[in-house]
Short mmCIF file of C-alpha atoms in Angstrom, two decimals:
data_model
loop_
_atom_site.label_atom_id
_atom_site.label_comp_id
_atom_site.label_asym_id
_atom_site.label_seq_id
_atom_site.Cartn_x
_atom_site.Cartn_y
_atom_site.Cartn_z
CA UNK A 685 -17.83 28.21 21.68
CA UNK A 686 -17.69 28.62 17.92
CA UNK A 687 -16.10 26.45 15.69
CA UNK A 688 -14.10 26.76 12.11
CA UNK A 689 -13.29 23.94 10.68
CA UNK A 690 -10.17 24.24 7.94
CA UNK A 691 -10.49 20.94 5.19
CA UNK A 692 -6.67 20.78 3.60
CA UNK A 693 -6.83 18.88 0.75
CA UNK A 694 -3.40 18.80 -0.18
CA UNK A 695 -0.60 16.28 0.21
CA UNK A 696 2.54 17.95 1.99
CA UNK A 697 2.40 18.95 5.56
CA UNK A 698 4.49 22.11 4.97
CA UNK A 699 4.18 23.31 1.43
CA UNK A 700 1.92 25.73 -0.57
CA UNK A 701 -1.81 24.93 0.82
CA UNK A 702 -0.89 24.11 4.29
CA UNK A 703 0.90 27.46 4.64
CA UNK A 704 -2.04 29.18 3.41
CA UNK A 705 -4.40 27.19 5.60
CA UNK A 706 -1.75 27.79 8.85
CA UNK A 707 -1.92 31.99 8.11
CA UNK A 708 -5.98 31.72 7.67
CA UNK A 709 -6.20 29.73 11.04
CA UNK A 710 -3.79 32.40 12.92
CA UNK A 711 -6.08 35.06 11.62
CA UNK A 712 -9.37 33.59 12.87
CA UNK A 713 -7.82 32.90 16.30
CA UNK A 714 -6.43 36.37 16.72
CA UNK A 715 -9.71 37.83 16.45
CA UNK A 716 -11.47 36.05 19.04
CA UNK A 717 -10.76 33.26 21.80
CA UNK A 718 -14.46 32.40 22.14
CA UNK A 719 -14.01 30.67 18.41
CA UNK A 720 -12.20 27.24 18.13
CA UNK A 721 -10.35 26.35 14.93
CA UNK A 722 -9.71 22.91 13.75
CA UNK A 723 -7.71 22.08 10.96
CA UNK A 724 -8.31 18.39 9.07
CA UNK A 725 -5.69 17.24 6.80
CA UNK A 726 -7.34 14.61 4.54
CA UNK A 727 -4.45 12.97 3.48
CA UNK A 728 -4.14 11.58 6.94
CA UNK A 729 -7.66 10.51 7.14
CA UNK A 730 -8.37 6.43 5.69
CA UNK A 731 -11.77 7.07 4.02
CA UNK A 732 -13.57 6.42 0.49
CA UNK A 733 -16.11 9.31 -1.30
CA UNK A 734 -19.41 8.15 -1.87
CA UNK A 735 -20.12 4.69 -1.72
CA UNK A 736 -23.38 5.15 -3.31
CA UNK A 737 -25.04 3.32 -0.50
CA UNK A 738 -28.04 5.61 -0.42
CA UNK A 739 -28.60 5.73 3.39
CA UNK A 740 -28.72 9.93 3.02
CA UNK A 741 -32.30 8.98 0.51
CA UNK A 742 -34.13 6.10 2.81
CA UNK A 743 -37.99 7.10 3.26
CA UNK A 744 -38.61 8.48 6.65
CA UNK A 745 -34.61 8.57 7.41
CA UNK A 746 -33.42 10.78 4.77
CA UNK A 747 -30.74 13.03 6.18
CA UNK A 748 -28.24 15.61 4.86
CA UNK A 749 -25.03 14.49 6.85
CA UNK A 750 -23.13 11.20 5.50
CA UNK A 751 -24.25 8.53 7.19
CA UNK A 752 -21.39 5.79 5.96
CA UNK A 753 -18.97 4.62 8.47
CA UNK A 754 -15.08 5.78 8.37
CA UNK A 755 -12.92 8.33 9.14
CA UNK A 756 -14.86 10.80 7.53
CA UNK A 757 -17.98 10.53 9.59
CA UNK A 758 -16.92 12.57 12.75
CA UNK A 759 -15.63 15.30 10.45
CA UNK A 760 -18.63 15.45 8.58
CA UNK A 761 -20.50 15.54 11.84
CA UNK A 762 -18.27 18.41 13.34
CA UNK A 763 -19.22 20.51 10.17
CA UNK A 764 -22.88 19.99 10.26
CA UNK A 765 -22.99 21.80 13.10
CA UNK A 766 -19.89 24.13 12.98
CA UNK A 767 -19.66 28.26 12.07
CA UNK A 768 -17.44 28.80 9.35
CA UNK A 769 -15.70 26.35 6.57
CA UNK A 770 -12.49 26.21 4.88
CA UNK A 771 -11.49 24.19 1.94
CA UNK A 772 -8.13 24.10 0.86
CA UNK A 773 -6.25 22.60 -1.68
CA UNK A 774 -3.85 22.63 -4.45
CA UNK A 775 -4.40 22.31 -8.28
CA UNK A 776 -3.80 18.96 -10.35
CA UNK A 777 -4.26 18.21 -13.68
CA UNK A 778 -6.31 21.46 -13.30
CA UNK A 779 -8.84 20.73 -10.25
CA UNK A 780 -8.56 19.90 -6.90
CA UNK A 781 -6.95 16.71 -5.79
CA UNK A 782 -8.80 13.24 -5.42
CA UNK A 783 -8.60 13.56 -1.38
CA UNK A 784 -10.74 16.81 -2.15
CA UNK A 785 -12.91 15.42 -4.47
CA UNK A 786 -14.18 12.29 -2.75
CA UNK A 787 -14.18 14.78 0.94
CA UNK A 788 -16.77 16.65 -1.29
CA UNK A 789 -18.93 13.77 -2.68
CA UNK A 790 -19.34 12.44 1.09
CA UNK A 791 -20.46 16.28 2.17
CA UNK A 792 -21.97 17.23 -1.15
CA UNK A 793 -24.54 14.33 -1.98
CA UNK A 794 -26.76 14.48 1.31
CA UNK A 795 -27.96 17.92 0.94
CA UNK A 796 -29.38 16.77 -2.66
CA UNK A 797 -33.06 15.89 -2.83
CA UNK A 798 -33.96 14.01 -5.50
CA UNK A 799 -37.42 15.23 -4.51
CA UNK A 800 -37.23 18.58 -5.53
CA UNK A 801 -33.50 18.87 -6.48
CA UNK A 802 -33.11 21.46 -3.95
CA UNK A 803 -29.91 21.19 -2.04
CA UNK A 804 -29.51 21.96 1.81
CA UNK A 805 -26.92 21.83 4.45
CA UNK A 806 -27.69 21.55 7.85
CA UNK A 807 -27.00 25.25 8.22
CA UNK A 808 -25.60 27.70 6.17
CA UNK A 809 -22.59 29.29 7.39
CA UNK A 810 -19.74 31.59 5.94
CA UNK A 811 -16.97 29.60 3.31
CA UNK A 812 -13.38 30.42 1.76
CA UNK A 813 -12.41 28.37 -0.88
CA UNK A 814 -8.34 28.52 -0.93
CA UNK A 815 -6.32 27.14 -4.23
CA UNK A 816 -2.79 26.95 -4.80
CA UNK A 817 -1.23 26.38 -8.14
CA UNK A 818 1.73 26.28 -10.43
CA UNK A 819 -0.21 28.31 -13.41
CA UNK A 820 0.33 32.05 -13.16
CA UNK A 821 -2.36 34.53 -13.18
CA UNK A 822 -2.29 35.49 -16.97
CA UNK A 823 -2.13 31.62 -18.28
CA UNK A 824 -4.17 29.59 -15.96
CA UNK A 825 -6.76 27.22 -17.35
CA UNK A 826 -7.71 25.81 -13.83
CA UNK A 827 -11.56 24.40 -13.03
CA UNK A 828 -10.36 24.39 -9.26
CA UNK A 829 -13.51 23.17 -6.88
CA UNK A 830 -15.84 22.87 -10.50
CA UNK A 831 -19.40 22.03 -10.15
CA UNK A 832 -19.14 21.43 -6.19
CA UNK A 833 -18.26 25.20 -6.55
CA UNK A 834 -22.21 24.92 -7.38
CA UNK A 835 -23.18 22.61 -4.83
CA UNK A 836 -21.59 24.27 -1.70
CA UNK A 837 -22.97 28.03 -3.43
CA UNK A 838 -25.96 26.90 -3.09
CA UNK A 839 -26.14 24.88 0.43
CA UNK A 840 -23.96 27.18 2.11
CA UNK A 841 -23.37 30.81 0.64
CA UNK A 842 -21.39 32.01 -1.93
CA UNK A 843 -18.14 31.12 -0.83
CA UNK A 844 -14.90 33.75 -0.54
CA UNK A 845 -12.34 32.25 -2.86
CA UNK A 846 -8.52 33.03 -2.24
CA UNK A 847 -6.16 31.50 -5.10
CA UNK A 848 -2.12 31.65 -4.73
CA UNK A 849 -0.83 31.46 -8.22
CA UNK A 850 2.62 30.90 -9.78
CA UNK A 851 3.66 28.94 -6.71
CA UNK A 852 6.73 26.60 -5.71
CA UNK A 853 6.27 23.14 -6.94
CA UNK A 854 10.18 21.93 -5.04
CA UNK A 855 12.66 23.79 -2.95
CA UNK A 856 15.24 22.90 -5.38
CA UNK A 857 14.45 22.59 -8.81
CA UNK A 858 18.08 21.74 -9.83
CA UNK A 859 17.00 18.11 -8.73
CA UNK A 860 14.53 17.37 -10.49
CA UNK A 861 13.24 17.12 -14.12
CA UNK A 862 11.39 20.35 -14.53
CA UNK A 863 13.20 22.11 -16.99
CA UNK A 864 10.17 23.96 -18.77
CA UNK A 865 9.91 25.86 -15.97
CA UNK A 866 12.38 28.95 -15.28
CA UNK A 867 13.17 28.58 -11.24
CA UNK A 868 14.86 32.14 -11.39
CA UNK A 869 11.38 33.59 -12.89
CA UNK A 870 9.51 31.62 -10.24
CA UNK A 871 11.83 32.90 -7.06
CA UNK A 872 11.17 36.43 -8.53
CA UNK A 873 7.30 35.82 -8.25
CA UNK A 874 7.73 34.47 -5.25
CA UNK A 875 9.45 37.47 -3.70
CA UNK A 876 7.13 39.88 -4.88
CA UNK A 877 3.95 37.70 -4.49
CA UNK A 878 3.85 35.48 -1.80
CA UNK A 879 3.75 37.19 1.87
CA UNK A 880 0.53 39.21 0.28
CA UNK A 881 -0.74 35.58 -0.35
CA UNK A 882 -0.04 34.43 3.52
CA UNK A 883 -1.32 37.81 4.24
CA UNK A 884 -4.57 37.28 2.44
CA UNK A 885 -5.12 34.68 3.94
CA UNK A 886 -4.62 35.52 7.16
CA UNK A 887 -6.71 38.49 6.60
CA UNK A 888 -9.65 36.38 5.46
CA UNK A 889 -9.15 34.61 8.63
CA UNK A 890 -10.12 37.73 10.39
CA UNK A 891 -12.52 38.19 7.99
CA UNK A 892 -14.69 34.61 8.48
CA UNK A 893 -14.06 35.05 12.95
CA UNK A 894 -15.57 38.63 12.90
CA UNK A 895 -18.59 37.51 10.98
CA UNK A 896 -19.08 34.69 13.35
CA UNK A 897 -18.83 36.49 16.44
CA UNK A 898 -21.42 39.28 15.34
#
């Protein structure tokens, strides 16, 4: 059996990132049922990114998988030796959220040596990076997955990168205090934009399953 494992970073069950990460996961598991897909939501997970402890570097028991103890440690386990990788999440302050951030530090900082600086995973595999923001297309000044961009480039592939822009930030903007923002221009771009998003991803679902199962 293969496996995909889907990382959403984001906060709300239902919204923007999950959606995306829901269509991608129906896509993978239409293609094939020889390939298992896992989704992790992070913000249900009680873990810390690196705690600096060094384990990954000891002499004679260096290894590239995180070898601190929490929630984190079976996941990180799972993807050492999984197929295909998704990382999902939405855009704050212009990157990815903190739950994404420290997810990446714990996966990130075992596959550098400090030998060689070379950086390895325990096996490369196929990767879509997925982003979901409130910045539109034309004005977007977004560093998204930054220099782990880099990091997971180089240790796993170059990743596939899917970004919904322009998207939802409430159902209802009439209660809340977001009046720099026109709702009516944002439904619009919704209408027009966001089933090719879904359909994207769900698309590069299909995409990441057939590759596998070659």
């Amino acid at each position: 059996m293969k496996k995909i494992i889907i990382i959403d970073g984001g906060p709300r069950k239902t919204f923007n990132t999950a959606s995306m990460l829901q269509k991608f996961a129906e896509g993978a598991s239409a293609v094939s049922d020889t390939i298992e897909v896992k989704t992790v939501r992070l913000y249900g997970l009680d873990y810390k990114g690196c705690m600096s402890c060094m384990a990954c570097k000891i002499k004679g028991k260096a290894t590239n998988v995180c070898k601190f103890k929490d929630a984190l440690t079976p996941i990180l386990e799972e993807i050492a030796e999984a197929d295909g990788l998704v990382l999902g999440s939405p855009n704050y302050f212009g990157e990815i959220t903190g739950q994404m951030r420290a997810f990446l530090e714990r996966l990130a900082f075992p596959w550098l040596s400090y030998n060689d600086y070379s950086i390895t995973a325990p096996k490369r595999m196929p990767v879509v990076l997925v982003e979901t923001q409130n910045g539109t297309r034309e004005n977007n000044n977004c560093n998204g997955y930054g220099s782990m961009e880099y990091c997971i480039t180089r240790a796993l592939g170059e990743p596939e990168k899917l970004t919904a822009y322009n998207t939802y930030q409430v159902k209802n903007y009439d209660r809340y205090e977001l009046a720099g923002f026109s709702e009516e221009a944002k439904r619009k771009y919704r209408e027009e934009h966001w089933e090719e998003d879904l359909q994207s991803a769900y698309d590069a679902g299909r995409r990441m399953a057939e590759r596998i199962i070659k």
